[in-house]
Amino acid sequence: MQGLQRVQDFLVLLVFLAAPVVASADTVEIRFSPGLVGVADYRAGKAELPAVLLLHGFLQTRNSPPMSRLADALSDAGYPVLVPTLTLGVSRRNKSLSCEAVHKHTLPDDLQEVSQWLNWLANHGYKKVVMIGHSSGSKDVLAYLVDKPGVLVERAILVGITPIEVDAEQHRKARAEKPAMSGQMPPLGRFTVAYCKNNYVATVPAYLSYADWTGDVIANALGKIKVPVDVVLGTKDQVISPTWRGQLEKSRVPLTLIENAGHFFDGEHEFELNDRVLEILKKKHR
Amino acid sequence: MRFLLGTFLPLSFKTYGIAFIVMVTLFFGLASWFTLNKIHSTQIEIERNSQRAASAEVAQALLQLTKELEQVAHALTAWDETRQQLSDPAYYDYWRINRALQGGVVPDFVKSVALYNRQGHPLGTVSPDMPAMVDELSPTRVTKQGGRDFIYLTQPVQDMEVRGQISGYAVLKIDFQPALLSVQRFRYVDSASIVLSLREGETIQSDLDGRVLFNVIPNEEISALLKFMTRYQYQIMFIVLLLSWVFYAALAVLLSKPLLRLSKHIDTLRDGRDGLVLDSLDGRFLVKELEKVRISLNDYQRELESMHTSLDQKNTELWTMAHRDPLTGIFNRRCFDEDWRMLLSVASGHRVAVSVMLFDCDHFKAINDTYGHQAGDQVLKSIAQVLQLTLRSGDRLYRLGGDEFVTMFLDADIRRVEEVAKRCVEAVDQYDFSLLGIKEPIRISIGLAYAEGVHTENLMSLQKQADVAMYFAKRPGHGKIALYSEDMAIDGNALLSNQVTNAVFEAMSSGSCLEMYYQPVVNLDTREIEYYEALVRIRHDQELIMPAEIFPVVEGRRLEAEMDFAIMGKVLEDLRNGRIPLGSGLSVNISGPAIVHPRIGERLAEFEPFLKDYKLVLEITETALITQLQQASANLNLLRAAGFKVALDDFGSGYSSLGYLANMPVDIVKFDITLIHSLEHGDERQGSIVASLATMIRKAGYFIVAEGLENQRMLRNAGRLGFSHGQGHFLGRPSRLA
């Protein structure tokens, strides 16, 4: 309750136009802690439609595709849309964070911010929220739903979900070092995480918070969550290994494949992604 | 001015050429100097402009740099990671070392970055070159470290939550020069030369006005252009000089040289001597006008040569006319005189033998009178022809006039000259003059003179000597050839003496100084004086001039008739004055010219009144009679008819032809003294001939007179030989009659 109050206290709503549904997004902020302010784009939508919370991928921002364009499409379709940028420890972050930057942020930190953005939606009268994540953002959605299942989120759509790529040896070593670091400021290390090839500068705990979400963990989480989940994959997604795709196909999670689409659904596949997501959303409410 | 022009002008073509080259060189030199000077001033102006442009460029660059640094500082302070460090500086050192400069936010000219918190304390470790603390008032500083210039720029970092509040500071260490070069591409400034005017370690505030030192980039294009123009000027100079010298060479080859050749050729033509004709001026000239002059000159020269040849021919003709005797074709007196002068000039001062050979035709006048002038001319031509053939081919034969010829020999031995003279005499003797209708023998006499002296006077007297020698050559007993000797000098002197000549002329003109001497001619039978031979003397300055001196002058001057007439006058005067003993007789010598003289009859007619009282005898020399036999005979016959007796004088000294004697109208024959002397001194045969001759003539009815009786023995011999009369010193010397 106190957190909500803080959110309200620090909520700054910037409305430039008394716009229609398709109007430009409003920038909204939440002060998560002293010196750390989170920023999100908010577009109001039809009241009968659930609000949609879109989460970007690894180290990206709310302006990164395909979530930015999907936000436009959903907004165009009348859905209230909120697209935050995870701070990753940087107040009002508005650019992708470099691999070489100091990465102290952890997956729980991200989930805390997601939780506050969901509260923001609830505080703005939204009773139903659909969470859509892309790539690592899908993993955040999944982790949040496993960690904090609530009544607000009625559905999750995981676009391009995949276990984050890590170096197995680094992962093993980090896991071995972690207990020894308790109580002291952990040193920075260089790791391979996703597209950061051995240059992801992070503390071991921060590293492990993402690296521990292996394929098995994700598959297990998919089985645990209580809300309906849809998975959308591009058939030409190079980030997703065939093993992982096969693993998903064997699970009971509905899988939507977009032919020839890559990991970021470039070009014409952008519209196809938008259409599929809307179809999934409409299917729910029909 | 006129003096100067007169002193220095005219000048040669080459001088004008050199003057032209000097003027052209000076003109182009001045033009080049002016151009180079202009180029230099332009260069200075350009450099000045470049300096201004460079200063403006630096000022502009500093302005740009200020803006750029503001942007860089802003980008740094707005960077997520910067703000992340200010909010959580746990890993600041990693960030400062690994991210601040490599995060792609600040350009390379930012050499160091440091972050400070709101209180101005550094977020972590501070490198030594960065400030330990900062605050809001920390100015931008500029300093020199290690020879390089650095700008320390302090930029506050705005708090993202509370507007107007500072969350910290960022300090950037900026390498000035690369920073400046990153904002400005210099066109006028040598970027490598840009440096701030600071001492090592010196720190100043941010105002860099007047602190930036730089070098101006030389404008390569302008420099290249100026260099090119300068080089071009020198090239032009070089080309002008080269062309000038080519022009000079062309002038020399095309004009000067041909003109000099023409001038030399004309000079040579002008200086030509004796009709010397040069070759034509060969070799074509390269200049059309000069070639035309050359051709015209050659044409003119040819015309000149033609005229010269024509003049030569005319001169030759004139010379021939002037120097050749028109009758005989041999050289004339004028030519002789010229050659003689030439010989004198050549021989003078050298010991050269010179001989003069003088020819004279004996009795030519008589031949001329007898056979006519045409025959006489033919005789002269024949003699000239014979003599020319007899002489050597190179010897010149001259006709001095009348029947006189002469030749001369240079460096010839006198014996050989005498031999030549003999051959000449013989050649004339042998010539058949009968072809010309001449019955009488024609002979020549030769007078020779020889000198081997150095002095011109000796040579000059040769002609006179030859003349004297000729006189002697004509005398009986000299074999027709006489070489002058000192002995002949007296006669020669008489012949040539002006004193004698004057006396002769005076005597003939007035007759006052003529003195008549009379030598008795004695009848050898009765021993009585039968008549006197009138002998002339000339009294001159109390001296008596004898016939030996008188008659060479008379004969040389061809005054025989005049002298005879003068003598006749004196004799007539003596007759009238009664100086001649009554009952005796008187003989007068009559020369050849006188006997044929038209007035002889008139003159002798004055004697006719005395014929009744006196025996008047006209003595005529054999030579005189023969040369004009016909006329003489006619006149003598008339005189004989008038009562005069005619005596043939000097019989035996000339032809002594009995054939002639038979035809001569004479009454008396006077044997020459040489015949009479031959009786005294000659051999028996000669005496016998004379005796026989005397006998034969006497028997033919002539009275014969013996001359030169000088003693009793000669008188006795004359008597024995039948001479009717005698004459000589033994019988009576010539003397005045009272």
Short mmCIF file of C-alpha atoms in Angstrom, two decimals, chain A residues 31 35-36 90-95 98 100-102 104 185-186 188 201 203, chain B residues 78-81 83-85 87-88 90-91 94-95 98-99 103 159-161:
data_model
loop_
_atom_site.label_atom_id
_atom_site.label_comp_id
_atom_site.label_asym_id
_atom_site.label_seq_id
_atom_site.Cartn_x
_atom_site.Cartn_y
_atom_site.Cartn_z
CA ARG A 31 10.44 6.32 -8.76
CA GLY A 35 17.84 8.12 -7.57
CA LEU A 36 16.17 5.44 -9.68
CA VAL A 90 19.99 3.39 -14.64
CA SER A 91 17.48 6.08 -13.78
CA ARG A 92 15.38 7.17 -16.77
CA ARG A 93 17.32 4.83 -19.01
CA ASN A 94 16.44 5.48 -22.60
CA LYS A 95 19.15 3.68 -24.46
CA SER A 98 26.18 -1.85 -23.44
CA GLU A 100 30.56 -3.64 -21.19
CA ALA A 101 28.59 -1.40 -18.83
CA VAL A 102 28.46 -2.29 -15.18
CA LYS A 104 24.56 -4.95 -11.13
CA MET A 185 30.92 -6.34 -2.61
CA PRO A 186 31.22 -8.85 -5.38
CA LEU A 188 32.85 -7.67 -11.66
CA VAL A 201 30.43 -7.12 -17.23
CA THR A 203 28.70 -9.28 -10.64
CA ALA B 78 23.66 12.83 -20.16
CA TRP B 79 25.04 9.36 -20.67
CA ASP B 80 23.15 6.64 -18.76
CA GLU B 81 26.33 5.13 -17.46
CA ARG B 83 24.36 8.97 -14.22
CA GLN B 84 24.54 5.31 -13.15
CA GLN B 85 28.02 5.99 -11.65
CA SER B 87 23.95 7.13 -8.34
CA ASP B 88 25.97 4.01 -7.65
CA ALA B 90 30.51 1.07 -6.51
CA TYR B 91 32.31 0.14 -9.66
CA TYR B 94 36.09 0.09 -13.60
CA TRP B 95 33.85 2.54 -15.34
CA ASN B 98 37.10 0.89 -19.07
CA ARG B 99 33.97 2.72 -20.00
CA GLY B 103 31.87 3.87 -24.31
CA ASP B 159 20.03 15.82 -11.11
CA MET B 160 17.35 13.92 -13.00
CA GLU B 161 14.90 14.04 -10.18
#
